[in-house]
Coordinates of C-alpha atoms in Angstrom, one line a residue:
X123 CA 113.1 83.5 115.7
X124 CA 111.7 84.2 112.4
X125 CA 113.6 86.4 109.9
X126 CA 111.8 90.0 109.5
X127 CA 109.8 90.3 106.3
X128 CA 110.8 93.1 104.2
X129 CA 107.8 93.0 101.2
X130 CA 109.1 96.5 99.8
X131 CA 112.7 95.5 98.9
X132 CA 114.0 98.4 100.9
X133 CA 116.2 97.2 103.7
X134 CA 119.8 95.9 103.1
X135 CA 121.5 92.4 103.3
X136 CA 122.7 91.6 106.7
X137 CA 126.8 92.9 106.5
X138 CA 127.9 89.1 108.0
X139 CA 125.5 87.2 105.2
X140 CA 128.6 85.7 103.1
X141 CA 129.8 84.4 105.8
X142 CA 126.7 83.1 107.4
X143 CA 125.5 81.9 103.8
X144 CA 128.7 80.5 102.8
X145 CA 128.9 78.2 106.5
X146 CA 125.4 77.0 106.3
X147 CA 125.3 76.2 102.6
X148 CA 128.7 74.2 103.2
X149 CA 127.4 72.5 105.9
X150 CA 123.9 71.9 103.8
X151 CA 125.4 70.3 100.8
X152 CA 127.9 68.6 103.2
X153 CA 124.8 66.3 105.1
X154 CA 123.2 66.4 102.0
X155 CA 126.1 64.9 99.6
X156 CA 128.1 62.9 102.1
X157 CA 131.0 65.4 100.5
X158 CA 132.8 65.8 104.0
X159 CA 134.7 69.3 104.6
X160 CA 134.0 71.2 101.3
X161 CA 137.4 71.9 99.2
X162 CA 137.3 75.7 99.1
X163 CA 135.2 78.1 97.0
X164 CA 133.8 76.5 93.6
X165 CA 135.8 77.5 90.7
X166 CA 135.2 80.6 89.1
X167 CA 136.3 79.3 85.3
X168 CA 133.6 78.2 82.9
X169 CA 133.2 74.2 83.6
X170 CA 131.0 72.7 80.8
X171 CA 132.5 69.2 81.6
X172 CA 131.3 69.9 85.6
X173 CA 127.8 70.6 84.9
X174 CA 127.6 68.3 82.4
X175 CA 129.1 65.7 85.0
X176 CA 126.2 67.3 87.9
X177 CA 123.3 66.9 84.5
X178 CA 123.7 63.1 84.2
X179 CA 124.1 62.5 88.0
X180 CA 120.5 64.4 88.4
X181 CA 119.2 62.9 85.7
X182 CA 120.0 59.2 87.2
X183 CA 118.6 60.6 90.2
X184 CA 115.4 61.4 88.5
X185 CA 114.9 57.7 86.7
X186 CA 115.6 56.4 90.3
X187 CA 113.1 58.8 91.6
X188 CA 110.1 58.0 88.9
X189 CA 110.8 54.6 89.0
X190 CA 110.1 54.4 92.7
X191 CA 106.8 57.0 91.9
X192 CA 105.9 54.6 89.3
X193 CA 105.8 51.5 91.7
X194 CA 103.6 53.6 94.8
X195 CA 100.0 53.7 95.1
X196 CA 98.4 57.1 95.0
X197 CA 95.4 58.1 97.6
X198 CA 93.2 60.5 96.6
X199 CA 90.6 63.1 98.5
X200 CA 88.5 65.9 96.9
X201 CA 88.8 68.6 99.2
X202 CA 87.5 72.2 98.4
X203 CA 88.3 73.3 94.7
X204 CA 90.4 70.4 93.5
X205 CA 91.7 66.8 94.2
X206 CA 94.3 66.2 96.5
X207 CA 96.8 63.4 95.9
X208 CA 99.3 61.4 98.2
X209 CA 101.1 59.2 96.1
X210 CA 104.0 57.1 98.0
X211 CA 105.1 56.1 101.7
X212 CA 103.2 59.5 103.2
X213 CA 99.8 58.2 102.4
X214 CA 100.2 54.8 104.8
X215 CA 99.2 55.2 108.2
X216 CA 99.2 59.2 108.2
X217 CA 95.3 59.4 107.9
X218 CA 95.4 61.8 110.9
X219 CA 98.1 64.0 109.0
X220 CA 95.9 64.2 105.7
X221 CA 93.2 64.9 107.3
X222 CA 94.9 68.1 109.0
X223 CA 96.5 69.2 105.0
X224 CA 92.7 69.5 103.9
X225 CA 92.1 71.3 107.0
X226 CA 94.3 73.6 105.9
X227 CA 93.3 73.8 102.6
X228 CA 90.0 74.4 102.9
X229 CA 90.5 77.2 105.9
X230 CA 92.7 78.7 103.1
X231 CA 90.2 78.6 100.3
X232 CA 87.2 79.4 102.5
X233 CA 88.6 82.9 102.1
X234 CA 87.9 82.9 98.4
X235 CA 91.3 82.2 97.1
X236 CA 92.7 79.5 94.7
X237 CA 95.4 77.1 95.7
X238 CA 98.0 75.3 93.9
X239 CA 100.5 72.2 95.7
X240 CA 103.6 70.7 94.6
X241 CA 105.6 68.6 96.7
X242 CA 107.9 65.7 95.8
X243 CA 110.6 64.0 97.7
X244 CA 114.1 64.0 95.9
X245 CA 114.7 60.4 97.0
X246 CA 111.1 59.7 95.2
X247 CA 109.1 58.4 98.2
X248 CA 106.4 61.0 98.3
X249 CA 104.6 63.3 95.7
X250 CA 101.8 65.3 97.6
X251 CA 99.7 67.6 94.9
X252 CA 96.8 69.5 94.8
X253 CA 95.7 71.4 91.8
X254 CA 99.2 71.0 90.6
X255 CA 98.6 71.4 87.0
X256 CA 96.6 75.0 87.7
X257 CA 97.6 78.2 86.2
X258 CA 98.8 80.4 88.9
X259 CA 100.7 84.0 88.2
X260 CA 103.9 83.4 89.5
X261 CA 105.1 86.8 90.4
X262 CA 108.7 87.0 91.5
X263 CA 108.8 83.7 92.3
X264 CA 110.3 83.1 88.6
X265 CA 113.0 85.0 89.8
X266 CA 114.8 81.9 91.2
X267 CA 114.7 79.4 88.2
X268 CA 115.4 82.7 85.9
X269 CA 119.1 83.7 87.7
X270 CA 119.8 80.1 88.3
X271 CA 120.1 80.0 84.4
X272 CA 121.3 83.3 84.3
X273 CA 124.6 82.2 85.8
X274 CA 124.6 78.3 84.9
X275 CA 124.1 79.5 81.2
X276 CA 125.4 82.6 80.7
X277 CA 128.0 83.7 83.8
X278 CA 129.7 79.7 84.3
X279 CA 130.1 79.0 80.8
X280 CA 132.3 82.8 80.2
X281 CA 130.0 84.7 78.3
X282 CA 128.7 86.9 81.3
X283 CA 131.5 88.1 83.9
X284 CA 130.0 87.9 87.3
X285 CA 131.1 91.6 88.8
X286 CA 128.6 92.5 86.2
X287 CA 126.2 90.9 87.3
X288 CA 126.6 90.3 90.9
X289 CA 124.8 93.2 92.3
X290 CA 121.8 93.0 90.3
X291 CA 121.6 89.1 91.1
X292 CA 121.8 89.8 95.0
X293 CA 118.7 92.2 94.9
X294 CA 116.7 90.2 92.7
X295 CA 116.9 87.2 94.9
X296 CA 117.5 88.7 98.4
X297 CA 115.3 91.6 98.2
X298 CA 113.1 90.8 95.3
X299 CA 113.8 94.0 93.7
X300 CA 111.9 94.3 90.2
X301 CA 114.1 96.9 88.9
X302 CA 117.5 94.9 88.9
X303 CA 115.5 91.4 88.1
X304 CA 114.0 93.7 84.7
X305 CA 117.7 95.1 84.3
X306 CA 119.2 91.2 84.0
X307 CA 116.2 90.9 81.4
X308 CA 116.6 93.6 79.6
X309 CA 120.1 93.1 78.8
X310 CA 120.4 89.3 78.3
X311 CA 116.7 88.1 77.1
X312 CA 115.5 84.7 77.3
X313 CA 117.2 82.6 75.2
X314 CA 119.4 81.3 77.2
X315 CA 116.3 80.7 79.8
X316 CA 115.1 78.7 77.0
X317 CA 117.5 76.7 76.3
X318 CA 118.1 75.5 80.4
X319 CA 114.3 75.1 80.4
X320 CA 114.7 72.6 77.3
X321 CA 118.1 70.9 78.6
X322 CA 116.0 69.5 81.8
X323 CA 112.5 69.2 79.7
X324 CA 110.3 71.5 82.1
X325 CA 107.4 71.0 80.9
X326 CA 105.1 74.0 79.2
X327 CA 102.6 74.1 81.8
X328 CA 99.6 76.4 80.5
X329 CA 101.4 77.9 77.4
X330 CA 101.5 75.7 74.2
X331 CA 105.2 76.8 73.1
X332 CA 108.1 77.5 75.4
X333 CA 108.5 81.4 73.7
X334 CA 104.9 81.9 75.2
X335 CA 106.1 81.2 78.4
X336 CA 109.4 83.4 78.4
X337 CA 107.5 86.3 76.7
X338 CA 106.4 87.7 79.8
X339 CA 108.8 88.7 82.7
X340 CA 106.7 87.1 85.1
X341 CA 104.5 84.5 83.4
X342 CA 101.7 82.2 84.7
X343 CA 102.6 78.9 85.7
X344 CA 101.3 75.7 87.3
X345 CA 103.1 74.4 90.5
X346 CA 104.1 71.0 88.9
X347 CA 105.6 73.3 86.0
X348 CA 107.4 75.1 88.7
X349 CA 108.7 72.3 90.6
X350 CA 110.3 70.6 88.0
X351 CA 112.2 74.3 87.6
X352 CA 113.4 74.1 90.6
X353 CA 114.4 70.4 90.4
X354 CA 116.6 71.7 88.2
X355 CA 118.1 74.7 90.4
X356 CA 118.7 72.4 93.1
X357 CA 120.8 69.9 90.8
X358 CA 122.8 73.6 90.2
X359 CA 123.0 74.8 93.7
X360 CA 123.9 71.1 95.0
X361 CA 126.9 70.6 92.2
X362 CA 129.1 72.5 94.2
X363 CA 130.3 74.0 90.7
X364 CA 130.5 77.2 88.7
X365 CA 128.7 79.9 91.0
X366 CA 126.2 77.4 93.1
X367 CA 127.6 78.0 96.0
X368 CA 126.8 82.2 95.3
X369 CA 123.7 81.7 94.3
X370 CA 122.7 78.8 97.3
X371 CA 123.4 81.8 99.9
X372 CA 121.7 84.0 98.3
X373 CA 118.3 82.0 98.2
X374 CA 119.0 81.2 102.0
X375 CA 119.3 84.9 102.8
X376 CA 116.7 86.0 100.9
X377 CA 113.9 88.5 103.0
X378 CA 110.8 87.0 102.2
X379 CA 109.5 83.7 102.4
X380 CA 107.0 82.0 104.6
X381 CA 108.6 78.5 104.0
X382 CA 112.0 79.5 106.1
X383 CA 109.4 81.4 108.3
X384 CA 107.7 77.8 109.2
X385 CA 111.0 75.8 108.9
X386 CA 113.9 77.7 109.4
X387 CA 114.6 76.8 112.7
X388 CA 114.8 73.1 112.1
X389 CA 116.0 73.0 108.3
X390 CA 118.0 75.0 105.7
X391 CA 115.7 76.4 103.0
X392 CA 116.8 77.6 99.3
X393 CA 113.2 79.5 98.2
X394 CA 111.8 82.6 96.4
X395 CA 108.2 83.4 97.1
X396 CA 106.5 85.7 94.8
X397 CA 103.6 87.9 95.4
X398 CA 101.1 90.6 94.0
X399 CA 98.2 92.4 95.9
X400 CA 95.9 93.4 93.3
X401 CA 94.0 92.4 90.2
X402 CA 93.8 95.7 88.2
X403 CA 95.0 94.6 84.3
X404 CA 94.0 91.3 82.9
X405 CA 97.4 90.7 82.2
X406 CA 98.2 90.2 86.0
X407 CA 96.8 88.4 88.5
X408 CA 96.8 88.6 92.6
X409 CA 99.6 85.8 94.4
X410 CA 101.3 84.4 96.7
X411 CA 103.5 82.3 96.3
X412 CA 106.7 80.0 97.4
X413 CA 108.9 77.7 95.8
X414 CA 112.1 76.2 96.8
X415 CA 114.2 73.5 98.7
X416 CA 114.0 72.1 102.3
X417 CA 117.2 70.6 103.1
X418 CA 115.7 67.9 105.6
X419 CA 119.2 65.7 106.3
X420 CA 119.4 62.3 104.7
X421 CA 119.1 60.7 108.3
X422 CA 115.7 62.3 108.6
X423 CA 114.5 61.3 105.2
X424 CA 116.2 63.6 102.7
X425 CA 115.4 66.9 101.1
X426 CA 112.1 67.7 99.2
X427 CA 110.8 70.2 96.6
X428 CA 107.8 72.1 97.6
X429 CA 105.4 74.9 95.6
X430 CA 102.9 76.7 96.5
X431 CA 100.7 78.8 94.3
X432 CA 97.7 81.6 95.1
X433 CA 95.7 83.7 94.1
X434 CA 95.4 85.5 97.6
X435 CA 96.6 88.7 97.1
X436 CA 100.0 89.1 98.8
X437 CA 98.9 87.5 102.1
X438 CA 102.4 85.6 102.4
X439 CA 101.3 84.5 106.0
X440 CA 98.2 82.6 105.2
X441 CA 100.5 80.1 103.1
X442 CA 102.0 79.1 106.7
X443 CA 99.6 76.7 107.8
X444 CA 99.4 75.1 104.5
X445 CA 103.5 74.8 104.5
X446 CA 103.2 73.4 108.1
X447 CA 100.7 70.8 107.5
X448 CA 103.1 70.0 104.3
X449 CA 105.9 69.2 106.2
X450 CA 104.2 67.3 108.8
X451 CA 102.6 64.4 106.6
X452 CA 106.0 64.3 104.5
X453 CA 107.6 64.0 107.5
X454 CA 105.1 61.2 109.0
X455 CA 106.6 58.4 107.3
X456 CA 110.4 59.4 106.3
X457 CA 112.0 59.4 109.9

């Protein structure tokens, strides 16, 4: 069954979610690190030498990753407003499951709206984009990538105790809940979002300095930008360190989010979709969004980043078909 969608941030977290959080995200990181039984909660203490140790490993990880990219062929289809791109094993013999993604794209932008793709396989046999280096508004979906560095930064390293921030963390991330995601801003700025931005070189996307991208609670972004963000976050959540394991249930348990909606019966997801219904100041613009993690198990292929940007105005449901036909051509060639 589908989780119910609360858009308004009103309803409460389930009273069992720790423990439901805490034995899926053990069991996640379990098929996905070939850790075995997981040793207890991660430490508490600040642990430079531990995420220093989980920086180098995702950073190997990466070279492997490119290297691979580097090596593939890339297919590529205009479809609608942009150019989509298959680059790696998905684009041999899954004509029949590209064919259905720019279905679904052009069905989506048929209704006037803007679209924005950015999938890549953490094992770096796939990369599927579509207008991946677009500005899109991300709305709350810079939540995630914010509080990940929030606690890897700030909280992990000593300077931040996590009772004081714990509440507000929990309704910016399961509830989406402005007022406690401005709070966390308000009181500990950006620098320190800077600096984890600059440690894995996201890249600037549409800004041309990294303080015109933080200078806005919820900036514009591309999906590519986006997905490297969260390339980052799942290095975190997947350490095991620090508060990862916190923050991992937290974006399982989260309210809202069309990619657990299409997938979370088969797969764990980490996400946090963003949205925003209406175009009324220049500074803002109308989304929907999702961005996150799809822990498909290493027997099945591995786990995969996936973004996806809009300008529809908070309709969270039409992203669905886009998400499923996603999944299916990623999944055509890595089982």
């Amino acid at each position: 069954m589908s989780p119910q969608r609360r858009r308004d941030g009103s309803s409460p977290l389930p009273d069992n979610y720790r423990e439901v959080a805490a034995v899926s995200v053990a069991a996640a990181v379990a098929i996905m690190l070939g850790l075995g039984a997981l040793e207890g909660r991660a430490s508490r203490s600040a642990d430079s030498t531990a995420n220093s140790d989980s920086a180098a490993v995702a950073t190997q990880a990466d070279s492997v990753a490119d290297a691979r990219m580097e090596a593939a062929e890339t297919q590529s289809a205009t479809v609608s407003s942009g150019t989509l791109e298959v680059t790696g094993i998905a684009r041999d013999g899954s004509t029949q499951e590209v064919s259905d993604l720019e279905s679904a794209i052009s069905s989506f932008e048929a209704n006037g709206w803007s679209l924005g793709i950015y999938l890549e396989d953490l094992n770096g046999e796939t990369r599927i984009s579509y207008n991946a280096e677009s500005s899109f508004y991300t709305a709350s979906s810079i939540k995630g990538p914010y509080v990940c560095a929030l606690l890897q930064e700030l909280v992990d390293t000593g300077q931040v105790s996590w009772e004081d921030v714990s509440d507000r963390v929990t309704r910016t991330i399961v509830d989406s809940d402005n007022d406690a995601y401005a709070s966390l801003v308000e009181q500990y700025g950006q620098d320190f979002f800077v600096s984890w931005l600059d440690e894995h070189d996201v890249s600037l996307g549409p800004y041309e300095t990294r303080q015109q991208y933080v200078a806005w609670k919820y900036p514009h972004s591309t999906p590519h930008q986006l997905a490297e963000e969260w390339k980052a976050v799942y290095a975190y959540l997947s350490s095991v360190s620090g508060h990862s394991s916190d923050l991992a249930g937290l974006f399982q348990a989260r309210t809202t989010s069309p990619m657990a909606d299409v997938l979370g019966d088969r797969y764990v997801t980490w996400s946090k979709a963003g949205w925003y219904p209406k175009d009324e100041n220049a500074l803002f613009g109308k989304a929907a969004n999702d961005a996150g993690v799809v822990l498909v198990p290493d027997s099945e292929g591995g786990p995969y980043i996936m973004v996806v940007m809009s300008t529809a105005p908070a309709e969270l449901d039409q992203l669905e078909p886009v998400i499923s036909a996603l999944d299916t051509l990623d999944a055509a060639e890595r089982g």
